[in-house]
């Protein structure tokens, strides 16, 4: 690059992607669409196979595995939406680099409907489970990376105490270790993998509700 | 859980999911997508069956049942969007628990397009109607739960008078009783169920417009 | 309704649906999804009919009518988004009634992708054009109604001058008259209808750009 | 137009489309939906061709070209989202003209999922690549136009230094020259075109992360 264009780049860097509000708004939009698209995999049973109340009931019961996958992926999206929100609440302004790390995070979010559909269709295959796990792992990595970047570039609000930052990092580490453990189980049995990942997620969802006396 | 990880969890609890604004933005996104996805069930008639103005007219008239279901589900979404908005307007900040209850509410919202398509396809079956009713019931329960949680965790704005809180709770109670009554009718005739639920919703939509002199 | 429940209703009326910000956010979401869903009607040509650059070129040229319909509907959505924005910018708070009128407006917005697909498929049929026109008419009527309601319920900001309110109303009146004229032409020839409606919309889009010296 | 209606138009011009916030919210919505719709082209392999882990693995490897296209289009959307955000951050209020130029920009954004699907399907055809390039070119042109309009109509914040405005314009010029060069390569070989466009985009995404010492 010539001197001229390099100077332009630097200058553009200094003005581009500063708005945390717009980053949050785009993220809410992507999460909202991904959460709602997940349901497109739940389809009303075909009319040809339904001739009575019992047929319809049985067809709906047959949708249970897809429903379980749907719950699991909705929890995944919810967990990472809360995680990203928690970070962005502590960031005072964005930078072009931080914006792009969050865009990478959103890219991985948009792939969740695909890997969910894959796992719902091929629950018994290890490959499908590993794709799903890589998707969750990538969510964790990009989110961890974005926090490191925010800290390193002094984009975090001043008043944030050290232990908050540690909590954010340790949180991602522990959760990802449990997910990796779950993924490892697939070499034993893919269904056990799904069960463990499901339970880990459920724990993150429900646990805060039973610790209230101490944390409010 | 070890002492270490429990302390992390508590700490993370205290910083996670605090933003009412982002919760509202995510909710608006989910409702917007769900409302617009509903229309994907309305499709232009197939070109093979349309050879004249009369054919097209007849094909469009044949879409009426789907259009009625579409109106009904749009009203459902509208009613619960107004209900959630009313609650969140009185909440000053969120907590991780409250955020997750609202995410559960949004999960139920995203299922509306599925249960609508099911009922549009199998209007004459009680099972389809009961699924639809369980969906509406879950919307009411999660919304009621979120209000109880907001009150219990002192997340509600200070100036809110007692009768407002009572109005919010009683409102959900009365509406859900009427929906349950409508659902019960399906053991008699599913069409009567739909008619009653439709009328109850229409009442909630239209009634405020005729009480203006007294409430403004 | 018993005295008790009526009092609840009134009380709920006074607290429900007050937020202009959330109404605006929901509207932006619905418009954004509707605008993007329109493009789902543009599909890559089927691989079976494309064996050379010329085939692909010809297949793309064959998409032109759909592209024109797409532009037309995007303009429709844009015009009414600007129209609603202009109104809401002058509203200081919402009411339950005003919220529901805007939800009715959004319901009509979500039908645009359907009536667009219908008109793209059946361009030569008067019925398709009349459905499209009724859709545009309903957008105008609900938007007009919402302004009347906002004025009547004193929800409009105080400083708004009388001529602004007149401009908003007259604007809708003139535009809808031109659309109605366009729709009438369909009894002569549906293509002339589309051409006139397209030109009316283009005028509303492009005209402001050539009146700048005077309006800034 | 009569004197009367012309006066109305001017008056409506002065009040319509003023809100930068709503323009930003609509844009975030359109980008979020477009980004998430892209993934609908990634489908789980059909059950008929998958009978073992190896089959599934091979089917997923077969999705790689679509995945590459997906990354490329996500980067395109990200680059132009950052570009538009950077502009709007420096605009203090909108006008009806500026709003419509941004709506034209959003129209072009919604076409990206279509031109992506086209290029993924017909990677070896020059016509598909030229359509994709025209799409990117249109994004650049509308964004450049919107900045010219914002400057010309005095809608830009006062404190903005001259070199920022120059950086915004030069940035678009350089990027579009590189894209045009990439597009030209298609007369030699379409795959080289895609490779160059991909690299140019990757540069814009990754470059800011390695210039940090100087720009923070």
mmCIF file of C-alpha atoms in Angstrom, chain D residues 119-206:
data_model
loop_
_atom_site.group_PDB
_atom_site.id
_atom_site.type_symbol
_atom_site.label_atom_id
_atom_site.label_comp_id
_atom_site.label_asym_id
_atom_site.label_seq_id
_atom_site.Cartn_x
_atom_site.Cartn_y
_atom_site.Cartn_z
ATOM 1 C CA UNK D 119 -23.172 -16.916 -7.885
ATOM 2 C CA UNK D 120 -23.124 -20.017 -5.646
ATOM 3 C CA UNK D 121 -25.196 -21.869 -8.241
ATOM 4 C CA UNK D 122 -23.416 -20.567 -11.342
ATOM 5 C CA UNK D 123 -19.864 -19.916 -10.126
ATOM 6 C CA UNK D 124 -18.347 -20.716 -13.515
ATOM 7 C CA UNK D 125 -20.498 -18.184 -15.424
ATOM 8 C CA UNK D 126 -19.308 -14.624 -16.025
ATOM 9 C CA UNK D 127 -22.890 -13.325 -16.042
ATOM 10 C CA UNK D 128 -23.402 -14.445 -12.425
ATOM 11 C CA UNK D 129 -20.176 -12.763 -11.352
ATOM 12 C CA UNK D 130 -21.079 -9.539 -13.149
ATOM 13 C CA UNK D 131 -24.481 -9.490 -11.418
ATOM 14 C CA UNK D 132 -22.701 -9.916 -8.084
ATOM 15 C CA UNK D 133 -20.253 -7.130 -8.917
ATOM 16 C CA UNK D 134 -23.035 -4.767 -10.072
ATOM 17 C CA UNK D 135 -24.657 -5.434 -6.702
ATOM 18 C CA UNK D 136 -21.488 -4.436 -4.813
ATOM 19 C CA UNK D 137 -20.964 -1.470 -7.150
ATOM 20 C CA UNK D 138 -24.522 -0.273 -6.432
ATOM 21 C CA UNK D 139 -23.862 -0.514 -2.691
ATOM 22 C CA UNK D 140 -20.809 1.708 -3.154
ATOM 23 C CA UNK D 141 -22.589 4.199 -5.414
ATOM 24 C CA UNK D 142 -25.650 4.658 -3.172
ATOM 25 C CA UNK D 143 -23.420 5.019 -0.103
ATOM 26 C CA UNK D 144 -21.239 7.599 -1.870
ATOM 27 C CA UNK D 145 -24.346 9.424 -3.072
ATOM 28 C CA UNK D 146 -25.799 9.511 0.441
ATOM 29 C CA UNK D 147 -22.624 11.145 1.770
ATOM 30 C CA UNK D 148 -22.647 13.763 -1.007
ATOM 31 C CA UNK D 149 -26.300 14.480 -0.215
ATOM 32 C CA UNK D 150 -25.647 14.719 3.540
ATOM 33 C CA UNK D 151 -22.784 17.166 2.925
ATOM 34 C CA UNK D 152 -24.718 19.194 0.348
ATOM 35 C CA UNK D 153 -27.798 19.545 2.547
ATOM 36 C CA UNK D 154 -25.848 20.517 5.685
ATOM 37 C CA UNK D 155 -27.080 17.458 7.566
ATOM 38 C CA UNK D 156 -23.601 16.523 8.789
ATOM 39 C CA UNK D 157 -22.569 17.362 12.357
ATOM 40 C CA UNK D 158 -20.660 20.650 12.580
ATOM 41 C CA UNK D 159 -17.527 19.451 14.297
ATOM 42 C CA UNK D 160 -16.605 16.960 11.546
ATOM 43 C CA UNK D 161 -13.104 17.730 10.183
ATOM 44 C CA UNK D 162 -12.504 17.946 6.432
ATOM 45 C CA UNK D 163 -10.126 14.984 6.375
ATOM 46 C CA UNK D 164 -12.818 12.667 7.790
ATOM 47 C CA UNK D 165 -15.112 13.473 4.889
ATOM 48 C CA UNK D 166 -12.239 12.920 2.485
ATOM 49 C CA UNK D 167 -11.417 9.594 4.152
ATOM 50 C CA UNK D 168 -15.022 8.410 3.721
ATOM 51 C CA UNK D 169 -15.069 9.308 0.025
ATOM 52 C CA UNK D 170 -11.571 8.053 -0.802
ATOM 53 C CA UNK D 171 -12.302 4.824 1.048
ATOM 54 C CA UNK D 172 -15.286 4.042 -1.180
ATOM 55 C CA UNK D 173 -13.287 5.001 -4.292
ATOM 56 C CA UNK D 174 -10.347 2.712 -3.524
ATOM 57 C CA UNK D 175 -12.508 -0.249 -2.480
ATOM 58 C CA UNK D 176 -14.703 0.025 -5.581
ATOM 59 C CA UNK D 177 -11.632 0.238 -7.854
ATOM 60 C CA UNK D 178 -10.346 -3.021 -6.387
ATOM 61 C CA UNK D 179 -13.764 -4.696 -6.768
ATOM 62 C CA UNK D 180 -13.934 -3.503 -10.408
ATOM 63 C CA UNK D 181 -10.467 -4.941 -11.011
ATOM 64 C CA UNK D 182 -11.689 -8.225 -9.510
ATOM 65 C CA UNK D 183 -14.759 -8.191 -11.734
ATOM 66 C CA UNK D 184 -12.623 -7.543 -14.833
ATOM 67 C CA UNK D 185 -10.636 -10.701 -14.057
ATOM 68 C CA UNK D 186 -13.785 -12.720 -14.808
ATOM 69 C CA UNK D 187 -13.129 -12.328 -18.541
ATOM 70 C CA UNK D 188 -9.988 -14.281 -17.792
ATOM 71 C CA UNK D 189 -11.384 -16.728 -15.222
ATOM 72 C CA UNK D 190 -14.412 -16.301 -12.899
ATOM 73 C CA UNK D 191 -12.710 -18.175 -10.045
ATOM 74 C CA UNK D 192 -9.841 -15.652 -10.009
ATOM 75 C CA UNK D 193 -12.433 -12.884 -9.773
ATOM 76 C CA UNK D 194 -14.007 -14.444 -6.716
ATOM 77 C CA UNK D 195 -10.593 -15.027 -5.157
ATOM 78 C CA UNK D 196 -9.544 -11.386 -5.635
ATOM 79 C CA UNK D 197 -12.865 -9.964 -4.361
ATOM 80 C CA UNK D 198 -12.653 -12.329 -1.379
ATOM 81 C CA UNK D 199 -9.092 -11.159 -0.605
ATOM 82 C CA UNK D 200 -10.003 -7.479 -0.930
ATOM 83 C CA UNK D 201 -12.842 -7.992 1.539
ATOM 84 C CA UNK D 202 -10.710 -10.006 3.911
ATOM 85 C CA UNK D 203 -8.194 -7.180 3.853
ATOM 86 C CA UNK D 204 -10.826 -4.658 4.887
ATOM 87 C CA UNK D 205 -11.962 -6.951 7.688
ATOM 88 C CA UNK D 206 -8.584 -7.994 9.080
#
